[in-house]
Tab-separated table of C-alpha atoms in Angstrom:
chain	number	residue	atom	x	y	z
A	1	UNK	CA	3.974	-49.500	3.250
A	2	UNK	CA	7.520	-49.880	4.500
A	3	UNK	CA	7.954	-47.719	7.583
A	4	UNK	CA	11.286	-46.920	9.272
A	5	UNK	CA	11.068	-46.054	13.021
A	6	UNK	CA	14.057	-44.195	14.312
A	7	UNK	CA	14.037	-44.699	18.039
A	8	UNK	CA	16.551	-44.543	20.851
A	9	UNK	CA	17.470	-47.203	23.366
A	10	UNK	CA	20.250	-45.838	25.586
A	11	UNK	CA	20.284	-48.442	28.358
A	12	UNK	CA	19.742	-52.170	28.795
A	13	UNK	CA	16.185	-53.456	28.436
A	14	UNK	CA	15.592	-53.993	32.147
A	15	UNK	CA	16.424	-50.357	32.836
A	16	UNK	CA	13.984	-49.001	30.209
A	17	UNK	CA	10.625	-47.773	31.232
A	18	UNK	CA	7.893	-50.017	29.846
A	19	UNK	CA	5.973	-47.115	28.439
A	20	UNK	CA	8.879	-46.143	26.147
A	21	UNK	CA	9.142	-49.624	24.653
A	22	UNK	CA	5.373	-50.123	24.448
A	23	UNK	CA	4.934	-46.748	22.661
A	24	UNK	CA	7.717	-47.349	20.213
A	25	UNK	CA	6.790	-50.884	19.191
A	26	UNK	CA	2.974	-50.619	19.248
A	27	UNK	CA	2.957	-49.969	15.521
A	28	UNK	CA	4.705	-53.215	14.686
A	29	UNK	CA	2.689	-55.079	17.310
A	30	UNK	CA	-0.787	-53.899	16.188
A	31	UNK	CA	-0.516	-53.075	12.492
A	32	UNK	CA	-0.248	-56.194	10.361
A	33	UNK	CA	-0.799	-54.389	7.056
A	34	UNK	CA	2.518	-52.561	6.931
A	35	UNK	CA	6.183	-53.458	7.421
A	36	UNK	CA	8.144	-51.859	10.262
A	37	UNK	CA	11.897	-51.582	10.669
A	38	UNK	CA	13.446	-50.239	13.890
A	39	UNK	CA	16.771	-48.442	13.889
A	40	UNK	CA	18.333	-47.354	17.187
A	41	UNK	CA	19.982	-43.951	16.743
A	42	UNK	CA	21.638	-44.159	20.169
A	43	UNK	CA	24.007	-41.169	20.150
A	44	UNK	CA	23.162	-40.115	16.662
A	45	UNK	CA	25.283	-42.707	14.985
A	46	UNK	CA	27.435	-41.937	11.953
A	47	UNK	CA	26.858	-41.144	8.265
A	48	UNK	CA	28.128	-44.549	7.166
A	49	UNK	CA	25.451	-46.235	9.312
A	50	UNK	CA	22.855	-44.715	6.996
A	51	UNK	CA	24.779	-45.091	3.718
A	52	UNK	CA	22.738	-48.217	2.740
A	53	UNK	CA	19.450	-46.202	2.584
A	54	UNK	CA	18.215	-45.375	-0.905
A	55	UNK	CA	15.060	-43.734	-2.171
A	56	UNK	CA	13.329	-47.000	-3.124
A	57	UNK	CA	13.019	-48.224	0.426
A	58	UNK	CA	10.640	-46.326	2.711
A	59	UNK	CA	7.189	-44.885	2.416
A	60	UNK	CA	7.249	-43.359	5.889
A	61	UNK	CA	9.906	-42.455	8.389
A	62	UNK	CA	8.915	-41.896	12.045
A	63	UNK	CA	11.186	-40.020	14.447
A	64	UNK	CA	9.953	-41.568	17.700
A	65	UNK	CA	9.982	-39.483	20.842
A	66	UNK	CA	12.779	-41.609	22.300
A	67	UNK	CA	14.969	-40.473	19.412
A	68	UNK	CA	13.860	-36.912	19.820
A	69	UNK	CA	15.209	-36.946	23.413
A	70	UNK	CA	18.672	-36.698	21.853
A	71	UNK	CA	17.922	-33.018	21.384
A	72	UNK	CA	18.712	-32.439	25.052
A	73	UNK	CA	22.404	-33.216	24.191
A	74	UNK	CA	24.355	-30.293	22.725
A	75	UNK	CA	27.178	-32.767	22.009
A	76	UNK	CA	25.211	-34.896	19.521
A	77	UNK	CA	22.073	-33.057	18.340
A	78	UNK	CA	23.423	-30.546	15.800
A	79	UNK	CA	25.418	-33.228	13.979
A	80	UNK	CA	22.371	-35.560	14.030
A	81	UNK	CA	20.154	-32.831	12.517
A	82	UNK	CA	22.657	-32.155	9.769
A	83	UNK	CA	22.870	-35.856	8.976
A	84	UNK	CA	19.063	-36.285	8.990
A	85	UNK	CA	18.715	-33.270	6.737
A	86	UNK	CA	21.093	-34.797	4.250
A	87	UNK	CA	19.270	-38.170	4.209
A	88	UNK	CA	15.585	-37.144	4.471
A	89	UNK	CA	15.078	-33.602	3.215
A	90	UNK	CA	14.510	-34.664	-0.414
A	91	UNK	CA	13.562	-38.280	0.331
A	92	UNK	CA	10.218	-39.114	-1.303
A	93	UNK	CA	8.310	-40.324	1.743
A	94	UNK	CA	6.127	-39.053	4.591
A	95	UNK	CA	8.106	-37.726	7.482
A	96	UNK	CA	6.604	-37.924	10.973
A	97	UNK	CA	7.986	-36.553	14.264
A	98	UNK	CA	6.688	-37.659	17.647
A	99	UNK	CA	7.683	-35.516	20.610
A	100	UNK	CA	7.289	-35.691	24.356
A	101	UNK	CA	8.511	-33.102	26.897
A	102	UNK	CA	7.978	-30.636	24.019
A	103	UNK	CA	8.568	-27.707	26.360
A	104	UNK	CA	12.265	-28.629	26.620
A	105	UNK	CA	14.547	-27.243	23.868
A	106	UNK	CA	11.598	-26.853	21.487
A	107	UNK	CA	13.757	-24.958	19.057
A	108	UNK	CA	15.708	-28.144	18.341
A	109	UNK	CA	12.410	-29.799	17.344
A	110	UNK	CA	11.788	-26.927	14.936
A	111	UNK	CA	15.257	-27.304	13.435
A	112	UNK	CA	14.746	-31.014	12.637
A	113	UNK	CA	11.166	-30.563	11.419
A	114	UNK	CA	12.208	-27.798	8.955
A	115	UNK	CA	15.427	-29.544	8.031
A	116	UNK	CA	13.782	-32.785	6.903
A	117	UNK	CA	10.580	-31.056	5.624
A	118	UNK	CA	8.428	-32.920	8.103
A	119	UNK	CA	4.739	-33.460	7.317
A	120	UNK	CA	3.375	-33.851	10.835
A	121	UNK	CA	4.429	-33.410	14.453
A	122	UNK	CA	2.505	-35.468	16.941
A	123	UNK	CA	2.735	-33.716	20.287
A	124	UNK	CA	1.476	-34.285	23.825
A	125	UNK	CA	0.890	-30.552	24.175
A	126	UNK	CA	-2.743	-29.418	24.273
A	127	UNK	CA	-4.040	-27.422	21.343
A	128	UNK	CA	-4.365	-24.270	23.439
A	129	UNK	CA	-0.571	-24.212	23.790
A	130	UNK	CA	0.330	-24.665	20.092
A	131	UNK	CA	0.905	-20.932	19.634
A	132	UNK	CA	3.569	-21.035	22.352
A	133	UNK	CA	5.481	-24.153	21.268
A	134	UNK	CA	4.648	-24.643	17.559
A	135	UNK	CA	3.760	-21.242	16.101
A	136	UNK	CA	2.952	-21.146	12.361
A	137	UNK	CA	5.418	-18.320	11.983
A	138	UNK	CA	8.158	-20.850	12.720
A	139	UNK	CA	6.741	-24.061	11.205
A	140	UNK	CA	4.572	-22.938	8.270
A	141	UNK	CA	2.331	-25.731	6.987
A	142	UNK	CA	3.732	-28.579	9.128
A	143	UNK	CA	0.672	-30.177	10.816
A	144	UNK	CA	0.565	-30.251	14.590
A	145	UNK	CA	-1.647	-32.881	16.256
A	146	UNK	CA	-2.162	-33.846	19.922
A	147	UNK	CA	-1.803	-37.412	21.234
A	148	UNK	CA	-1.457	-38.755	24.780
A	149	UNK	CA	1.760	-39.498	26.614
A	150	UNK	CA	0.864	-43.195	26.892
A	151	UNK	CA	-1.931	-45.677	26.583
A	152	UNK	CA	-3.188	-49.010	27.963
A	153	UNK	CA	-1.050	-51.912	26.912
A	154	UNK	CA	-3.493	-54.799	26.774
A	155	UNK	CA	-0.764	-57.487	27.118
A	156	UNK	CA	-0.453	-56.591	30.796
A	157	UNK	CA	-4.119	-57.002	31.697
A	158	UNK	CA	-4.024	-60.758	32.048
A	159	UNK	CA	-0.381	-60.828	33.068
A	160	UNK	CA	-0.891	-59.138	36.419
A	161	UNK	CA	-2.253	-61.023	39.380
A	162	UNK	CA	-4.811	-58.731	40.941
A	163	UNK	CA	-5.764	-59.210	44.624
A	164	UNK	CA	-8.826	-57.660	46.146
A	165	UNK	CA	-8.077	-54.416	48.018
A	166	UNK	CA	-8.469	-56.084	51.383
A	167	UNK	CA	-5.594	-58.442	50.489
A	168	UNK	CA	-3.088	-55.863	49.271
A	169	UNK	CA	0.165	-55.222	51.128
A	170	UNK	CA	0.078	-51.396	51.080
A	171	UNK	CA	-2.569	-48.726	51.466
A	172	UNK	CA	-0.580	-46.170	49.424
A	173	UNK	CA	2.389	-46.361	47.055
A	174	UNK	CA	4.082	-43.679	44.933
A	175	UNK	CA	7.323	-42.810	43.165
A	176	UNK	CA	8.085	-39.400	41.718
A	177	UNK	CA	11.176	-38.075	39.958
A	178	UNK	CA	12.629	-34.798	41.123
A	179	UNK	CA	12.779	-32.605	38.056
A	180	UNK	CA	15.279	-29.830	37.493
A	181	UNK	CA	14.054	-26.313	38.225
A	182	UNK	CA	13.827	-25.286	34.534
A	183	UNK	CA	10.539	-27.278	34.429
A	184	UNK	CA	8.950	-24.568	36.480
A	185	UNK	CA	6.702	-24.774	39.588
A	186	UNK	CA	4.397	-27.260	37.898
A	187	UNK	CA	7.361	-29.552	37.243
A	188	UNK	CA	8.005	-29.779	41.007
A	189	UNK	CA	4.496	-30.961	41.862
A	190	UNK	CA	5.051	-34.722	41.533
A	191	UNK	CA	8.061	-34.675	43.874
A	192	UNK	CA	6.334	-32.314	46.318
A	193	UNK	CA	3.351	-34.667	46.518
A	194	UNK	CA	5.686	-37.439	47.742
A	195	UNK	CA	6.992	-35.091	50.481
A	196	UNK	CA	3.539	-33.797	51.359
A	197	UNK	CA	1.850	-37.214	51.701
A	198	UNK	CA	4.790	-38.682	53.582
A	199	UNK	CA	4.081	-35.994	56.190
A	200	UNK	CA	0.322	-36.152	56.138
A	201	UNK	CA	0.092	-39.946	56.407
A	202	UNK	CA	2.091	-40.131	59.581
A	203	UNK	CA	0.070	-41.516	62.445
A	204	UNK	CA	-2.897	-42.379	60.197
A	205	UNK	CA	-2.531	-46.095	60.524
A	206	UNK	CA	-2.093	-46.363	56.724
A	207	UNK	CA	0.775	-48.495	55.405
A	208	UNK	CA	2.636	-46.583	52.671
A	209	UNK	CA	5.720	-46.676	50.506
A	210	UNK	CA	6.239	-43.178	48.996
A	211	UNK	CA	9.520	-41.796	47.657
A	212	UNK	CA	10.988	-39.101	45.514
A	213	UNK	CA	13.623	-40.268	43.040
A	214	UNK	CA	16.449	-38.698	41.084
A	215	UNK	CA	16.644	-40.130	37.549
A	216	UNK	CA	16.397	-43.926	37.804
A	217	UNK	CA	17.917	-43.992	41.301
A	218	UNK	CA	15.236	-45.341	43.521
A	219	UNK	CA	12.757	-45.692	40.648
A	220	UNK	CA	10.696	-48.883	40.087
A	221	UNK	CA	11.150	-49.922	36.448
A	222	UNK	CA	9.905	-52.434	33.969
A	223	UNK	CA	7.323	-55.049	35.009
A	224	UNK	CA	8.182	-54.351	38.642
A	225	UNK	CA	6.382	-51.050	38.330
A	226	UNK	CA	3.048	-52.698	37.654
A	227	UNK	CA	3.614	-55.216	40.404
A	228	UNK	CA	4.429	-52.314	42.745
A	229	UNK	CA	1.122	-50.547	41.875
A	230	UNK	CA	-0.837	-53.851	42.170
A	231	UNK	CA	0.501	-54.300	45.696
A	232	UNK	CA	-1.369	-51.222	46.917
A	233	UNK	CA	-4.987	-50.103	47.275
A	234	UNK	CA	-4.266	-46.529	46.340
A	235	UNK	CA	-1.691	-44.282	44.679
A	236	UNK	CA	-1.329	-40.511	44.262
A	237	UNK	CA	-0.502	-38.274	41.348
A	238	UNK	CA	-1.076	-35.139	39.301
A	239	UNK	CA	-0.766	-33.937	35.668
A	240	UNK	CA	2.599	-34.194	33.941
A	241	UNK	CA	4.373	-31.326	32.205
A	242	UNK	CA	6.251	-28.158	32.840
A	243	UNK	CA	5.093	-24.659	33.861
A	244	UNK	CA	6.678	-22.896	30.876
A	245	UNK	CA	8.610	-23.572	27.693
A	246	UNK	CA	12.371	-23.535	27.512
A	247	UNK	CA	12.657	-23.042	23.802
A	248	UNK	CA	16.423	-22.619	23.514
A	249	UNK	CA	17.702	-24.348	26.648
A	250	UNK	CA	18.618	-21.008	28.163
A	251	UNK	CA	16.661	-21.641	31.397
A	252	UNK	CA	18.168	-25.098	31.742
A	253	UNK	CA	21.699	-23.764	31.590
A	254	UNK	CA	20.963	-20.941	34.039
A	255	UNK	CA	19.133	-23.230	36.527
A	256	UNK	CA	21.741	-25.970	36.438
A	257	UNK	CA	24.666	-23.521	36.727
A	258	UNK	CA	22.949	-21.920	39.703
A	259	UNK	CA	22.190	-25.297	41.282
A	260	UNK	CA	25.881	-26.301	40.968
A	261	UNK	CA	26.796	-23.293	43.098
A	262	UNK	CA	23.711	-23.516	45.397
A	263	UNK	CA	22.924	-27.192	45.746
A	264	UNK	CA	20.398	-26.644	48.542
A	265	UNK	CA	18.495	-23.783	46.836
A	266	UNK	CA	14.741	-23.955	46.796
A	267	UNK	CA	12.773	-23.579	43.559
A	268	UNK	CA	11.687	-20.061	44.549
A	269	UNK	CA	15.298	-19.060	45.091
A	270	UNK	CA	16.406	-20.550	41.761
A	271	UNK	CA	13.575	-18.871	39.901
A	272	UNK	CA	14.326	-15.448	41.398
A	273	UNK	CA	17.934	-15.856	40.334
A	274	UNK	CA	17.494	-17.440	36.888
A	275	UNK	CA	14.145	-16.509	35.360
A	276	UNK	CA	12.275	-14.133	37.644
A	277	UNK	CA	9.905	-12.731	35.010
A	278	UNK	CA	8.856	-16.040	33.369
A	279	UNK	CA	5.169	-16.801	33.851
A	280	UNK	CA	3.678	-20.312	34.150
A	281	UNK	CA	1.573	-20.489	31.029
A	282	UNK	CA	1.376	-24.145	29.870
A	283	UNK	CA	-1.334	-26.727	30.539
A	284	UNK	CA	-0.485	-30.079	32.139
A	285	UNK	CA	-1.232	-33.388	30.487
A	286	UNK	CA	-2.247	-36.855	31.582
A	287	UNK	CA	0.569	-39.216	32.551
A	288	UNK	CA	1.053	-42.839	31.415
A	289	UNK	CA	0.987	-43.914	35.074
A	290	UNK	CA	-2.759	-42.986	35.062
A	291	UNK	CA	-3.288	-45.910	32.721
A	292	UNK	CA	-0.943	-48.174	34.692
A	293	UNK	CA	-2.959	-47.550	37.855
A	294	UNK	CA	-6.186	-48.200	35.948
A	295	UNK	CA	-4.870	-51.599	34.755
A	296	UNK	CA	-3.872	-52.679	38.257
A	297	UNK	CA	-7.185	-51.458	39.729
A	298	UNK	CA	-5.378	-49.152	42.109
A	299	UNK	CA	-7.498	-46.277	43.331
A	300	UNK	CA	-5.953	-42.930	42.333
A	301	UNK	CA	-5.858	-39.759	44.428
A	302	UNK	CA	-5.176	-37.011	41.894
A	303	UNK	CA	-4.616	-33.282	42.180
A	304	UNK	CA	-7.391	-31.276	40.526
A	305	UNK	CA	-10.275	-32.118	38.194
A	306	UNK	CA	-8.839	-31.622	34.686
A	307	UNK	CA	-7.642	-34.914	33.264
A	308	UNK	CA	-8.334	-34.150	29.573
A	309	UNK	CA	-11.866	-35.518	29.821
A	310	UNK	CA	-10.537	-39.047	30.205
A	311	UNK	CA	-11.034	-39.473	33.976
A	312	UNK	CA	-14.243	-38.456	35.805
A	313	UNK	CA	-13.651	-36.628	39.106
A	314	UNK	CA	-14.717	-38.590	42.232
A	315	UNK	CA	-15.934	-41.394	39.919
A	316	UNK	CA	-12.698	-42.720	38.389
A	317	UNK	CA	-10.417	-41.117	40.986
A	318	UNK	CA	-10.568	-39.222	44.298
A	319	UNK	CA	-10.017	-35.473	43.892
A	320	UNK	CA	-7.421	-33.717	45.998
A	321	UNK	CA	-8.068	-29.937	45.741
A	322	UNK	CA	-5.178	-28.034	44.129
A	323	UNK	CA	-4.703	-26.063	47.387
A	324	UNK	CA	-4.747	-29.347	49.404
A	325	UNK	CA	-7.677	-27.920	51.453
A	326	UNK	CA	-9.614	-31.229	51.522
A	327	UNK	CA	-6.652	-33.394	52.590
A	328	UNK	CA	-8.314	-34.689	55.761
A	329	UNK	CA	-11.439	-35.692	53.843
A	330	UNK	CA	-9.244	-37.427	51.264
A	331	UNK	CA	-7.408	-39.412	53.933
A	332	UNK	CA	-10.704	-40.464	55.405
A	333	UNK	CA	-11.752	-41.771	51.938
A	334	UNK	CA	-8.411	-43.505	51.548
A	335	UNK	CA	-9.084	-45.524	54.685
A	336	UNK	CA	-12.421	-46.702	53.310
A	337	UNK	CA	-11.360	-49.958	51.570
A	338	UNK	CA	-14.740	-50.595	49.911
A	339	UNK	CA	-15.001	-47.045	48.604
A	340	UNK	CA	-11.501	-47.062	47.105
A	341	UNK	CA	-12.091	-50.460	45.500
A	342	UNK	CA	-15.259	-49.124	43.896
A	343	UNK	CA	-13.440	-46.061	42.516
A	344	UNK	CA	-10.758	-48.378	41.139
A	345	UNK	CA	-13.328	-50.605	39.548
A	346	UNK	CA	-15.051	-47.556	37.971
A	347	UNK	CA	-11.783	-46.460	36.430
A	348	UNK	CA	-10.991	-49.971	35.145
A	349	UNK	CA	-14.419	-50.277	33.467
A	350	UNK	CA	-14.296	-46.746	31.983
A	351	UNK	CA	-10.658	-46.626	30.898
A	352	UNK	CA	-9.428	-50.237	30.468
A	353	UNK	CA	-12.400	-52.507	29.710
A	354	UNK	CA	-13.889	-49.924	27.330
A	355	UNK	CA	-10.720	-50.213	25.126
A	356	UNK	CA	-10.981	-46.505	24.332
A	357	UNK	CA	-7.348	-45.764	25.202
A	358	UNK	CA	-5.277	-48.741	24.068
A	359	UNK	CA	-2.014	-48.762	22.179
A	360	UNK	CA	-3.831	-50.731	19.513
A	361	UNK	CA	-6.272	-47.862	18.992
A	362	UNK	CA	-3.413	-45.388	19.048
A	363	UNK	CA	-1.422	-47.278	16.376
A	364	UNK	CA	-4.518	-47.613	14.218
A	365	UNK	CA	-5.243	-43.930	14.518
A	366	UNK	CA	-1.729	-42.871	13.625
A	367	UNK	CA	-1.608	-45.111	10.520
A	368	UNK	CA	-5.048	-43.935	9.361
A	369	UNK	CA	-3.982	-40.341	9.960
A	370	UNK	CA	-0.783	-40.812	7.969
A	371	UNK	CA	-2.837	-42.387	5.156
A	372	UNK	CA	-1.447	-44.182	2.121
A	373	UNK	CA	1.859	-43.035	0.746
A	374	UNK	CA	1.535	-40.775	-2.298
A	375	UNK	CA	3.455	-43.262	-4.363
A	376	UNK	CA	3.908	-46.493	-2.465
A	377	UNK	CA	7.268	-48.175	-2.959
A	378	UNK	CA	7.114	-51.497	-4.798
A	379	UNK	CA	6.952	-54.533	-2.524
A	380	UNK	CA	10.064	-56.719	-2.453
A	381	UNK	CA	10.711	-59.466	-0.006
A	382	UNK	CA	14.414	-59.435	-0.747
A	383	UNK	CA	14.586	-55.711	-0.156
A	384	UNK	CA	12.765	-56.110	3.160
A	385	UNK	CA	15.239	-58.775	4.285
A	386	UNK	CA	18.140	-56.488	3.345
A	387	UNK	CA	16.623	-53.603	5.377
A	388	UNK	CA	16.038	-55.867	8.362
A	389	UNK	CA	19.628	-57.110	8.166
A	390	UNK	CA	21.021	-53.590	8.088
A	391	UNK	CA	18.807	-52.432	10.996
A	392	UNK	CA	19.857	-55.506	13.016
A	393	UNK	CA	23.538	-54.832	12.324
A	394	UNK	CA	23.169	-51.288	13.680
A	395	UNK	CA	21.060	-52.352	16.661
A	396	UNK	CA	23.470	-55.122	17.605
A	397	UNK	CA	26.428	-52.658	17.446
A	398	UNK	CA	24.511	-50.204	19.681
A	399	UNK	CA	23.605	-52.899	22.208
A	400	UNK	CA	27.243	-53.996	22.373
A	401	UNK	CA	28.264	-50.413	23.168
A	402	UNK	CA	25.532	-50.132	25.840
A	403	UNK	CA	26.499	-53.361	27.570
A	404	UNK	CA	30.212	-52.431	27.482
A	405	UNK	CA	29.420	-49.053	28.978
A	406	UNK	CA	27.219	-50.554	31.723
A	407	UNK	CA	29.715	-53.174	32.849
């Protein structure tokens, strides 16, 4: 099959998060039976950029989650949906949408899915939350299926130099992005953990490097992130996600307008002013950094016991109670070098060495789930070369724009 992947690179490679690139390109990397072509949509691009596409070319089109992030932009999304509807609605191929942060402007996902007559939406949302975010009353027979936010990229396993815990520079490291208030109370947890542990670890004798970040400012990106984790015996964390769904973007607008006028407002103040009656009703999901820490054999201290059945409490990680009531016991365990190393080894064996949760397995599962195209397009080496040429032309143009903007 010939498969077109619409993805979105909006900054230079070194500023991209590894998980975004690994996720997008795992299909090409691990599936040798099909042809993959990558087209960077950037800011939506223009109709003429797609004018070369005809109905003999593709068996499958995948809207990767990086492309779906464009839905956050009012400036570009509506025009992009209209363009995609024109190209793909009646195109004879399977149409796949992959989404992350589904709880943000979910209505825009519905618009694209219905506009192109999508076959399947692969979501990170748990099945118990489908009725909130992807109700059948809105999407009809479009299939909804749950995948993880990220997986183990096996290329990194032998690339990272792993020291024993007794030889590592830090006892604890952590980075957490401060999310806007429209993500709810749950969305504030990662950042609050940085503040909480910075306070609790004072005068413990533990060497730590913990920080909250805003966007990429202060973040550790690319390969440096794995090196950062590998420099420490332990790291902390919690489930990803948001407390509630912002289907239309209404809560985002209210919260950000309020924050503009009240820059120092707490979450509780913003909630009372912007969405006082909204209840936290969404489940969290496992984060890609869980797998990153597993690869680097860094012992994880995680909030709660529900990690989608992937991690075993107090076997693969140390449990911090959701009310923080066992923090002193947790710190005592964090000081025990041998205990933390054993927990990290358990996680490595169970999650990494088992190969249960690799990008290779993910890519294979997706392709098997998509199945063969109903009427596979005829193979043509010349056509494939032409498609590759047109995708490269677009991608080179986009990269030139990115580099010019970032100068």
